[in-house]
Amino acid sequence: MEDQKSFSYSFNQKNNMLVVSLTGEITSHVLPSLEACRQELQGKHEVSRVVLYFQDVESISMDAIPLIAQIQREIRSKPADLRLCLKENLREKLVRMGVVRGLEVADDLKTALLSF
């Protein structure tokens, strides 16, 4: 348990742009925290551009995938433009699984922000 990275999230908003930073391992143990992030995100009605920045996330457990997909659907329905910053191995896996859209994925935060 000690070598498991703890999970956290934070919001950074400027005008109508929001960056949601996710750090640590996304496992079944952190689903309540991920759900809290989703609910907090739902309350942000004034945003039209959202970046999900998987900052230090190396892996996402299979039981967290539906929640990640739901978060994306809710962002798009605001309506808001969405970008995801994922590490390359995770990006390839999630695009192949159909969890994320390849056109919404950026290599880094700067690229994601400039893509709007």
PDB file of N, CA and C in Angstrom, residues 12-107:
ATOM      1  N   ASN A  12      -8.134  24.695 -11.893  1.00  0.00           N
ATOM      2  CA  ASN A  12      -7.513  25.986 -12.145  1.00  0.00           C
ATOM      3  C   ASN A  12      -8.324  26.647 -13.247  1.00  0.00           C
ATOM      4  N   GLN A  13      -9.046  27.697 -12.905  1.00  0.00           N
ATOM      5  CA  GLN A  13      -9.947  28.326 -13.865  1.00  0.00           C
ATOM      6  C   GLN A  13      -9.535  29.758 -14.146  1.00  0.00           C
ATOM      7  N   LYS A  14      -9.557  30.114 -15.419  1.00  0.00           N
ATOM      8  CA  LYS A  14      -9.334  31.491 -15.835  1.00  0.00           C
ATOM      9  C   LYS A  14     -10.368  31.797 -16.896  1.00  0.00           C
ATOM     10  N   ASN A  15     -11.227  32.756 -16.602  1.00  0.00           N
ATOM     11  CA  ASN A  15     -12.347  33.111 -17.474  1.00  0.00           C
ATOM     12  C   ASN A  15     -13.185  31.874 -17.763  1.00  0.00           C
ATOM     13  N   ASN A  16     -13.356  31.526 -19.033  1.00  0.00           N
ATOM     14  CA  ASN A  16     -14.210  30.377 -19.369  1.00  0.00           C
ATOM     15  C   ASN A  16     -13.405  29.102 -19.622  1.00  0.00           C
ATOM     16  N   MET A  17     -12.125  29.103 -19.223  1.00  0.00           N
ATOM     17  CA  MET A  17     -11.256  27.942 -19.425  1.00  0.00           C
ATOM     18  C   MET A  17     -10.940  27.296 -18.074  1.00  0.00           C
ATOM     19  N   LEU A  18     -11.048  25.972 -18.039  1.00  0.00           N
ATOM     20  CA  LEU A  18     -10.822  25.230 -16.804  1.00  0.00           C
ATOM     21  C   LEU A  18      -9.840  24.090 -17.060  1.00  0.00           C
ATOM     22  N   VAL A  19      -8.827  24.000 -16.207  1.00  0.00           N
ATOM     23  CA  VAL A  19      -7.900  22.873 -16.247  1.00  0.00           C
ATOM     24  C   VAL A  19      -8.146  22.035 -14.996  1.00  0.00           C
ATOM     25  N   VAL A  20      -8.462  20.758 -15.217  1.00  0.00           N
ATOM     26  CA  VAL A  20      -8.652  19.824 -14.120  1.00  0.00           C
ATOM     27  C   VAL A  20      -7.413  18.933 -14.091  1.00  0.00           C
ATOM     28  N   SER A  21      -6.578  19.100 -13.073  1.00  0.00           N
ATOM     29  CA  SER A  21      -5.350  18.312 -12.942  1.00  0.00           C
ATOM     30  C   SER A  21      -5.625  17.086 -12.081  1.00  0.00           C
ATOM     31  N   LEU A  22      -5.307  15.927 -12.629  1.00  0.00           N
ATOM     32  CA  LEU A  22      -5.458  14.660 -11.906  1.00  0.00           C
ATOM     33  C   LEU A  22      -4.057  14.090 -11.703  1.00  0.00           C
ATOM     34  N   THR A  23      -3.718  13.740 -10.481  1.00  0.00           N
ATOM     35  CA  THR A  23      -2.400  13.189 -10.200  1.00  0.00           C
ATOM     36  C   THR A  23      -2.521  11.906  -9.396  1.00  0.00           C
ATOM     37  N   GLY A  24      -1.560  11.021  -9.601  1.00  0.00           N
ATOM     38  CA  GLY A  24      -1.520   9.766  -8.866  1.00  0.00           C
ATOM     39  C   GLY A  24      -2.147   8.623  -9.642  1.00  0.00           C
ATOM     40  N   GLU A  25      -2.331   7.520  -8.961  1.00  0.00           N
ATOM     41  CA  GLU A  25      -2.904   6.325  -9.577  1.00  0.00           C
ATOM     42  C   GLU A  25      -4.427   6.381  -9.517  1.00  0.00           C
ATOM     43  N   ILE A  26      -5.074   6.053 -10.616  1.00  0.00           N
ATOM     44  CA  ILE A  26      -6.537   5.989 -10.631  1.00  0.00           C
ATOM     45  C   ILE A  26      -6.916   4.514 -10.546  1.00  0.00           C
ATOM     46  N   THR A  27      -7.217   4.094  -9.326  1.00  0.00           N
ATOM     47  CA  THR A  27      -7.577   2.704  -9.051  1.00  0.00           C
ATOM     48  C   THR A  27      -8.993   2.664  -8.492  1.00  0.00           C
ATOM     49  N   SER A  28      -9.479   1.469  -8.231  1.00  0.00           N
ATOM     50  CA  SER A  28     -10.826   1.338  -7.659  1.00  0.00           C
ATOM     51  C   SER A  28     -10.911   1.995  -6.289  1.00  0.00           C
ATOM     52  N   HIS A  29      -9.786   2.134  -5.594  1.00  0.00           N
ATOM     53  CA  HIS A  29      -9.782   2.738  -4.260  1.00  0.00           C
ATOM     54  C   HIS A  29     -10.052   4.238  -4.291  1.00  0.00           C
ATOM     55  N   VAL A  30      -9.819   4.885  -5.427  1.00  0.00           N
ATOM     56  CA  VAL A  30      -9.977   6.342  -5.496  1.00  0.00           C
ATOM     57  C   VAL A  30     -11.257   6.757  -6.231  1.00  0.00           C
ATOM     58  N   LEU A  31     -12.129   5.795  -6.543  1.00  0.00           N
ATOM     59  CA  LEU A  31     -13.375   6.129  -7.241  1.00  0.00           C
ATOM     60  C   LEU A  31     -14.217   7.165  -6.499  1.00  0.00           C
ATOM     61  N   PRO A  32     -14.307   7.119  -5.157  1.00  0.00           N
ATOM     62  CA  PRO A  32     -15.061   8.177  -4.462  1.00  0.00           C
ATOM     63  C   PRO A  32     -14.472   9.572  -4.706  1.00  0.00           C
ATOM     64  N   SER A  33     -13.163   9.686  -4.746  1.00  0.00           N
ATOM     65  CA  SER A  33     -12.525  10.986  -5.024  1.00  0.00           C
ATOM     66  C   SER A  33     -12.784  11.413  -6.465  1.00  0.00           C
ATOM     67  N   LEU A  34     -12.734  10.463  -7.388  1.00  0.00           N
ATOM     68  CA  LEU A  34     -12.998  10.770  -8.790  1.00  0.00           C
ATOM     69  C   LEU A  34     -14.453  11.197  -8.979  1.00  0.00           C
ATOM     70  N   GLU A  35     -15.355  10.566  -8.249  1.00  0.00           N
ATOM     71  CA  GLU A  35     -16.767  10.938  -8.290  1.00  0.00           C
ATOM     72  C   GLU A  35     -16.962  12.348  -7.718  1.00  0.00           C
ATOM     73  N   ALA A  36     -16.247  12.678  -6.658  1.00  0.00           N
ATOM     74  CA  ALA A  36     -16.319  14.026  -6.079  1.00  0.00           C
ATOM     75  C   ALA A  36     -15.831  15.057  -7.103  1.00  0.00           C
ATOM     76  N   CYS A  37     -14.791  14.728  -7.834  1.00  0.00           N
ATOM     77  CA  CYS A  37     -14.277  15.593  -8.896  1.00  0.00           C
ATOM     78  C   CYS A  37     -15.352  15.787  -9.962  1.00  0.00           C
ATOM     79  N   ARG A  38     -16.021  14.713 -10.361  1.00  0.00           N
ATOM     80  CA  ARG A  38     -17.071  14.777 -11.381  1.00  0.00           C
ATOM     81  C   ARG A  38     -18.201  15.704 -10.930  1.00  0.00           C
ATOM     82  N   GLN A  39     -18.623  15.556  -9.675  1.00  0.00           N
ATOM     83  CA  GLN A  39     -19.719  16.373  -9.160  1.00  0.00           C
ATOM     84  C   GLN A  39     -19.333  17.848  -9.078  1.00  0.00           C
ATOM     85  N   GLU A  40     -18.106  18.110  -8.667  1.00  0.00           N
ATOM     86  CA  GLU A  40     -17.631  19.490  -8.596  1.00  0.00           C
ATOM     87  C   GLU A  40     -17.568  20.094 -10.002  1.00  0.00           C
ATOM     88  N   LEU A  41     -17.145  19.295 -10.945  1.00  0.00           N
ATOM     89  CA  LEU A  41     -17.057  19.728 -12.343  1.00  0.00           C
ATOM     90  C   LEU A  41     -18.437  20.041 -12.913  1.00  0.00           C
ATOM     91  N   GLN A  42     -19.434  19.275 -12.530  1.00  0.00           N
ATOM     92  CA  GLN A  42     -20.805  19.514 -12.988  1.00  0.00           C
ATOM     93  C   GLN A  42     -21.303  20.893 -12.583  1.00  0.00           C
ATOM     94  N   GLY A  43     -20.842  21.393 -11.469  1.00  0.00           N
ATOM     95  CA  GLY A  43     -21.274  22.695 -10.978  1.00  0.00           C
ATOM     96  C   GLY A  43     -20.633  23.872 -11.690  1.00  0.00           C
ATOM     97  N   LYS A  44     -19.674  23.611 -12.555  1.00  0.00           N
ATOM     98  CA  LYS A  44     -18.971  24.676 -13.275  1.00  0.00           C
ATOM     99  C   LYS A  44     -19.698  24.948 -14.594  1.00  0.00           C
ATOM    100  N   HIS A  45     -20.735  25.771 -14.542  1.00  0.00           N
ATOM    101  CA  HIS A  45     -21.561  26.023 -15.726  1.00  0.00           C
ATOM    102  C   HIS A  45     -20.980  27.086 -16.648  1.00  0.00           C
ATOM    103  N   GLU A  46     -20.105  27.920 -16.139  1.00  0.00           N
ATOM    104  CA  GLU A  46     -19.617  29.056 -16.911  1.00  0.00           C
ATOM    105  C   GLU A  46     -18.425  28.717 -17.810  1.00  0.00           C
ATOM    106  N   VAL A  47     -17.984  27.470 -17.825  1.00  0.00           N
ATOM    107  CA  VAL A  47     -16.814  27.117 -18.628  1.00  0.00           C
ATOM    108  C   VAL A  47     -17.232  26.597 -20.004  1.00  0.00           C
ATOM    109  N   SER A  48     -16.439  26.957 -21.009  1.00  0.00           N
ATOM    110  CA  SER A  48     -16.705  26.469 -22.359  1.00  0.00           C
ATOM    111  C   SER A  48     -15.507  25.725 -22.940  1.00  0.00           C
ATOM    112  N   ARG A  49     -14.415  25.690 -22.163  1.00  0.00           N
ATOM    113  CA  ARG A  49     -13.216  24.951 -22.576  1.00  0.00           C
ATOM    114  C   ARG A  49     -12.656  24.251 -21.344  1.00  0.00           C
ATOM    115  N   VAL A  50     -12.490  22.931 -21.455  1.00  0.00           N
ATOM    116  CA  VAL A  50     -12.022  22.149 -20.312  1.00  0.00           C
ATOM    117  C   VAL A  50     -10.863  21.257 -20.748  1.00  0.00           C
ATOM    118  N   VAL A  51      -9.814  21.244 -19.943  1.00  0.00           N
ATOM    119  CA  VAL A  51      -8.686  20.338 -20.163  1.00  0.00           C
ATOM    120  C   VAL A  51      -8.642  19.373 -18.990  1.00  0.00           C
ATOM    121  N   LEU A  52      -8.706  18.077 -19.278  1.00  0.00           N
ATOM    122  CA  LEU A  52      -8.459  17.056 -18.261  1.00  0.00           C
ATOM    123  C   LEU A  52      -6.982  16.705 -18.370  1.00  0.00           C
ATOM    124  N   TYR A  53      -6.226  17.116 -17.392  1.00  0.00           N
ATOM    125  CA  TYR A  53      -4.769  16.978 -17.412  1.00  0.00           C
ATOM    126  C   TYR A  53      -4.383  15.821 -16.488  1.00  0.00           C
ATOM    127  N   PHE A  54      -4.120  14.666 -17.086  1.00  0.00           N
ATOM    128  CA  PHE A  54      -3.721  13.475 -16.330  1.00  0.00           C
ATOM    129  C   PHE A  54      -2.231  13.615 -16.052  1.00  0.00           C
ATOM    130  N   GLN A  55      -1.914  14.458 -15.084  1.00  0.00           N
ATOM    131  CA  GLN A  55      -0.559  14.941 -14.843  1.00  0.00           C
ATOM    132  C   GLN A  55       0.458  13.829 -14.592  1.00  0.00           C
ATOM    133  N   ASP A  56       0.284  13.069 -13.564  1.00  0.00           N
ATOM    134  CA  ASP A  56       1.227  11.999 -13.233  1.00  0.00           C
ATOM    135  C   ASP A  56       0.533  10.651 -13.238  1.00  0.00           C
ATOM    136  N   VAL A  57      -0.500  10.515 -14.045  1.00  0.00           N
ATOM    137  CA  VAL A  57      -1.279   9.285 -14.078  1.00  0.00           C
ATOM    138  C   VAL A  57      -0.627   8.309 -15.051  1.00  0.00           C
ATOM    139  N   GLU A  58      -0.154   7.180 -14.508  1.00  0.00           N
ATOM    140  CA  GLU A  58       0.493   6.157 -15.334  1.00  0.00           C
ATOM    141  C   GLU A  58      -0.502   5.101 -15.793  1.00  0.00           C
ATOM    142  N   SER A  59      -1.558   4.890 -14.981  1.00  0.00           N
ATOM    143  CA  SER A  59      -2.536   3.862 -15.336  1.00  0.00           C
ATOM    144  C   SER A  59      -3.900   4.216 -14.755  1.00  0.00           C
ATOM    145  N   ILE A  60      -4.916   3.677 -15.418  1.00  0.00           N
ATOM    146  CA  ILE A  60      -6.294   3.847 -14.965  1.00  0.00           C
ATOM    147  C   ILE A  60      -6.899   2.452 -14.890  1.00  0.00           C
ATOM    148  N   SER A  61      -7.430   2.096 -13.728  1.00  0.00           N
ATOM    149  CA  SER A  61      -8.005   0.766 -13.582  1.00  0.00           C
ATOM    150  C   SER A  61      -9.276   0.653 -14.417  1.00  0.00           C
ATOM    151  N   MET A  62      -9.600  -0.574 -14.812  1.00  0.00           N
ATOM    152  CA  MET A  62     -10.760  -0.810 -15.675  1.00  0.00           C
ATOM    153  C   MET A  62     -12.063  -0.345 -15.033  1.00  0.00           C
ATOM    154  N   ASP A  63     -12.184  -0.433 -13.700  1.00  0.00           N
ATOM    155  CA  ASP A  63     -13.430  -0.014 -13.070  1.00  0.00           C
ATOM    156  C   ASP A  63     -13.571   1.504 -12.985  1.00  0.00           C
ATOM    157  N   ALA A  64     -12.517   2.253 -13.306  1.00  0.00           N
ATOM    158  CA  ALA A  64     -12.606   3.713 -13.338  1.00  0.00           C
ATOM    159  C   ALA A  64     -12.948   4.227 -14.739  1.00  0.00           C
ATOM    160  N   ILE A  65     -12.808   3.379 -15.751  1.00  0.00           N
ATOM    161  CA  ILE A  65     -13.055   3.781 -17.141  1.00  0.00           C
ATOM    162  C   ILE A  65     -14.468   4.340 -17.353  1.00  0.00           C
ATOM    163  N   PRO A  66     -15.534   3.683 -16.846  1.00  0.00           N
ATOM    164  CA  PRO A  66     -16.869   4.247 -17.065  1.00  0.00           C
ATOM    165  C   PRO A  66     -17.035   5.652 -16.480  1.00  0.00           C
ATOM    166  N   LEU A  67     -16.410   5.916 -15.345  1.00  0.00           N
ATOM    167  CA  LEU A  67     -16.512   7.233 -14.722  1.00  0.00           C
ATOM    168  C   LEU A  67     -15.754   8.282 -15.544  1.00  0.00           C
ATOM    169  N   ILE A  68     -14.603   7.909 -16.075  1.00  0.00           N
ATOM    170  CA  ILE A  68     -13.840   8.809 -16.952  1.00  0.00           C
ATOM    171  C   ILE A  68     -14.678   9.141 -18.188  1.00  0.00           C
ATOM    172  N   ALA A  69     -15.329   8.128 -18.762  1.00  0.00           N
ATOM    173  CA  ALA A  69     -16.181   8.336 -19.936  1.00  0.00           C
ATOM    174  C   ALA A  69     -17.361   9.246 -19.599  1.00  0.00           C
ATOM    175  N   GLN A  70     -17.953   9.051 -18.441  1.00  0.00           N
ATOM    176  CA  GLN A  70     -19.090   9.873 -18.019  1.00  0.00           C
ATOM    177  C   GLN A  70     -18.677  11.331 -17.844  1.00  0.00           C
ATOM    178  N   ILE A  71     -17.524  11.546 -17.250  1.00  0.00           N
ATOM    179  CA  ILE A  71     -17.022  12.911 -17.061  1.00  0.00           C
ATOM    180  C   ILE A  71     -16.892  13.600 -18.425  1.00  0.00           C
ATOM    181  N   GLN A  72     -16.347  12.883 -19.411  1.00  0.00           N
ATOM    182  CA  GLN A  72     -16.190  13.459 -20.748  1.00  0.00           C
ATOM    183  C   GLN A  72     -17.552  13.803 -21.365  1.00  0.00           C
ATOM    184  N   ARG A  73     -18.513  12.891 -21.254  1.00  0.00           N
ATOM    185  CA  ARG A  73     -19.852  13.144 -21.813  1.00  0.00           C
ATOM    186  C   ARG A  73     -20.483  14.383 -21.187  1.00  0.00           C
ATOM    187  N   GLU A  74     -20.340  14.520 -19.881  1.00  0.00           N
ATOM    188  CA  GLU A  74     -20.937  15.654 -19.186  1.00  0.00           C
ATOM    189  C   GLU A  74     -20.278  16.971 -19.585  1.00  0.00           C
ATOM    190  N   ILE A  75     -18.982  16.944 -19.803  1.00  0.00           N
ATOM    191  CA  ILE A  75     -18.278  18.157 -20.250  1.00  0.00           C
ATOM    192  C   ILE A  75     -18.783  18.558 -21.632  1.00  0.00           C
ATOM    193  N   ARG A  76     -18.864  17.586 -22.534  1.00  0.00           N
ATOM    194  CA  ARG A  76     -19.318  17.883 -23.899  1.00  0.00           C
ATOM    195  C   ARG A  76     -20.751  18.382 -23.925  1.00  0.00           C
ATOM    196  N   SER A  77     -21.585  17.940 -22.990  1.00  0.00           N
ATOM    197  CA  SER A  77     -22.993  18.331 -22.983  1.00  0.00           C
ATOM    198  C   SER A  77     -23.226  19.709 -22.364  1.00  0.00           C
ATOM    199  N   LYS A  78     -22.179  20.351 -21.816  1.00  0.00           N
ATOM    200  CA  LYS A  78     -22.354  21.666 -21.168  1.00  0.00           C
ATOM    201  C   LYS A  78     -22.938  22.716 -22.102  1.00  0.00           C
ATOM    202  N   PRO A  79     -22.602  22.971 -23.318  1.00  0.00           N
ATOM    203  CA  PRO A  79     -21.545  22.334 -24.093  1.00  0.00           C
ATOM    204  C   PRO A  79     -20.207  23.029 -23.850  1.00  0.00           C
ATOM    205  N   ALA A  80     -19.164  22.219 -23.885  1.00  0.00           N
ATOM    206  CA  ALA A  80     -17.813  22.747 -23.731  1.00  0.00           C
ATOM    207  C   ALA A  80     -16.864  21.938 -24.612  1.00  0.00           C
ATOM    208  N   ASP A  81     -15.818  22.600 -25.096  1.00  0.00           N
ATOM    209  CA  ASP A  81     -14.761  21.910 -25.826  1.00  0.00           C
ATOM    210  C   ASP A  81     -13.888  21.198 -24.807  1.00  0.00           C
ATOM    211  N   LEU A  82     -13.421  20.024 -25.181  1.00  0.00           N
ATOM    212  CA  LEU A  82     -12.657  19.178 -24.256  1.00  0.00           C
ATOM    213  C   LEU A  82     -11.321  18.792 -24.865  1.00  0.00           C
ATOM    214  N   ARG A  83     -10.293  18.817 -24.037  1.00  0.00           N
ATOM    215  CA  ARG A  83      -8.984  18.277 -24.409  1.00  0.00           C
ATOM    216  C   ARG A  83      -8.517  17.413 -23.242  1.00  0.00           C
ATOM    217  N   LEU A  84      -7.783  16.364 -23.563  1.00  0.00           N
ATOM    218  CA  LEU A  84      -7.206  15.492 -22.545  1.00  0.00           C
ATOM    219  C   LEU A  84      -5.709  15.418 -22.759  1.00  0.00           C
ATOM    220  N   CYS A  85      -4.951  15.549 -21.695  1.00  0.00           N
ATOM    221  CA  CYS A  85      -3.502  15.376 -21.737  1.00  0.00           C
ATOM    222  C   CYS A  85      -3.195  14.051 -21.060  1.00  0.00           C
ATOM    223  N   LEU A  86      -2.685  13.115 -21.842  1.00  0.00           N
ATOM    224  CA  LEU A  86      -2.411  11.773 -21.336  1.00  0.00           C
ATOM    225  C   LEU A  86      -0.996  11.361 -21.708  1.00  0.00           C
ATOM    226  N   LYS A  87      -0.375  10.569 -20.859  1.00  0.00           N
ATOM    227  CA  LYS A  87       0.917   9.980 -21.207  1.00  0.00           C
ATOM    228  C   LYS A  87       0.709   9.043 -22.396  1.00  0.00           C
ATOM    229  N   GLU A  88       1.739   8.911 -23.227  1.00  0.00           N
ATOM    230  CA  GLU A  88       1.592   8.225 -24.513  1.00  0.00           C
ATOM    231  C   GLU A  88       1.037   6.807 -24.406  1.00  0.00           C
ATOM    232  N   ASN A  89       1.549   6.006 -23.467  1.00  0.00           N
ATOM    233  CA  ASN A  89       1.073   4.621 -23.357  1.00  0.00           C
ATOM    234  C   ASN A  89      -0.401   4.564 -22.956  1.00  0.00           C
ATOM    235  N   LEU A  90      -0.795   5.460 -22.074  1.00  0.00           N
ATOM    236  CA  LEU A  90      -2.186   5.518 -21.625  1.00  0.00           C
ATOM    237  C   LEU A  90      -3.085   6.052 -22.742  1.00  0.00           C
ATOM    238  N   ARG A  91      -2.597   7.048 -23.454  1.00  0.00           N
ATOM    239  CA  ARG A  91      -3.350   7.624 -24.565  1.00  0.00           C
ATOM    240  C   ARG A  91      -3.660   6.566 -25.623  1.00  0.00           C
ATOM    241  N   GLU A  92      -2.647   5.798 -26.024  1.00  0.00           N
ATOM    242  CA  GLU A  92      -2.834   4.763 -27.044  1.00  0.00           C
ATOM    243  C   GLU A  92      -3.863   3.730 -26.589  1.00  0.00           C
ATOM    244  N   LYS A  93      -3.770   3.315 -25.350  1.00  0.00           N
ATOM    245  CA  LYS A  93      -4.692   2.311 -24.817  1.00  0.00           C
ATOM    246  C   LYS A  93      -6.130   2.828 -24.794  1.00  0.00           C
ATOM    247  N   LEU A  94      -6.328   4.047 -24.297  1.00  0.00           N
ATOM    248  CA  LEU A  94      -7.682   4.595 -24.164  1.00  0.00           C
ATOM    249  C   LEU A  94      -8.304   4.946 -25.515  1.00  0.00           C
ATOM    250  N   VAL A  95      -7.500   5.402 -26.466  1.00  0.00           N
ATOM    251  CA  VAL A  95      -8.021   5.672 -27.808  1.00  0.00           C
ATOM    252  C   VAL A  95      -8.421   4.354 -28.466  1.00  0.00           C
ATOM    253  N   ARG A  96      -7.581   3.343 -28.335  1.00  0.00           N
ATOM    254  CA  ARG A  96      -7.865   2.028 -28.920  1.00  0.00           C
ATOM    255  C   ARG A  96      -9.138   1.421 -28.331  1.00  0.00           C
ATOM    256  N   MET A  97      -9.364   1.641 -27.037  1.00  0.00           N
ATOM    257  CA  MET A  97     -10.552   1.121 -26.363  1.00  0.00           C
ATOM    258  C   MET A  97     -11.802   1.950 -26.685  1.00  0.00           C
ATOM    259  N   GLY A  98     -11.621   3.115 -27.303  1.00  0.00           N
ATOM    260  CA  GLY A  98     -12.746   3.986 -27.606  1.00  0.00           C
ATOM    261  C   GLY A  98     -13.215   4.821 -26.429  1.00  0.00           C
ATOM    262  N   VAL A  99     -12.389   4.932 -25.397  1.00  0.00           N
ATOM    263  CA  VAL A  99     -12.748   5.695 -24.198  1.00  0.00           C
ATOM    264  C   VAL A  99     -12.554   7.192 -24.439  1.00  0.00           C
ATOM    265  N   VAL A 100     -11.520   7.548 -25.178  1.00  0.00           N
ATOM    266  CA  VAL A 100     -11.263   8.954 -25.506  1.00  0.00           C
ATOM    267  C   VAL A 100     -11.200   9.108 -27.017  1.00  0.00           C
ATOM    268  N   ARG A 101     -11.499  10.310 -27.470  1.00  0.00           N
ATOM    269  CA  ARG A 101     -11.439  10.629 -28.895  1.00  0.00           C
ATOM    270  C   ARG A 101     -10.044  11.134 -29.234  1.00  0.00           C
ATOM    271  N   GLY A 102      -9.438  10.535 -30.240  1.00  0.00           N
ATOM    272  CA  GLY A 102      -8.082  10.912 -30.624  1.00  0.00           C
ATOM    273  C   GLY A 102      -7.920  12.382 -30.911  1.00  0.00           C
ATOM    274  N   LEU A 103      -8.947  13.016 -31.493  1.00  0.00           N
ATOM    275  CA  LEU A 103      -8.869  14.433 -31.835  1.00  0.00           C
ATOM    276  C   LEU A 103      -8.924  15.336 -30.610  1.00  0.00           C
ATOM    277  N   GLU A 104      -9.319  14.803 -29.474  1.00  0.00           N
ATOM    278  CA  GLU A 104      -9.391  15.600 -28.248  1.00  0.00           C
ATOM    279  C   GLU A 104      -8.159  15.422 -27.367  1.00  0.00           C
ATOM    280  N   VAL A 105      -7.202  14.620 -27.802  1.00  0.00           N
ATOM    281  CA  VAL A 105      -6.026  14.334 -26.993  1.00  0.00           C
ATOM    282  C   VAL A 105      -4.861  15.215 -27.419  1.00  0.00           C
ATOM    283  N   ALA A 106      -4.162  15.769 -26.430  1.00  0.00           N
ATOM    284  CA  ALA A 106      -2.977  16.589 -26.679  1.00  0.00           C
ATOM    285  C   ALA A 106      -1.789  15.979 -25.941  1.00  0.00           C
ATOM    286  N   ASP A 107      -0.597  16.267 -26.452  1.00  0.00           N
ATOM    287  CA  ASP A 107       0.619  15.708 -25.858  1.00  0.00           C
ATOM    288  C   ASP A 107       0.967  16.339 -24.516  1.00  0.00           C
TER     289      ASP A 107
END
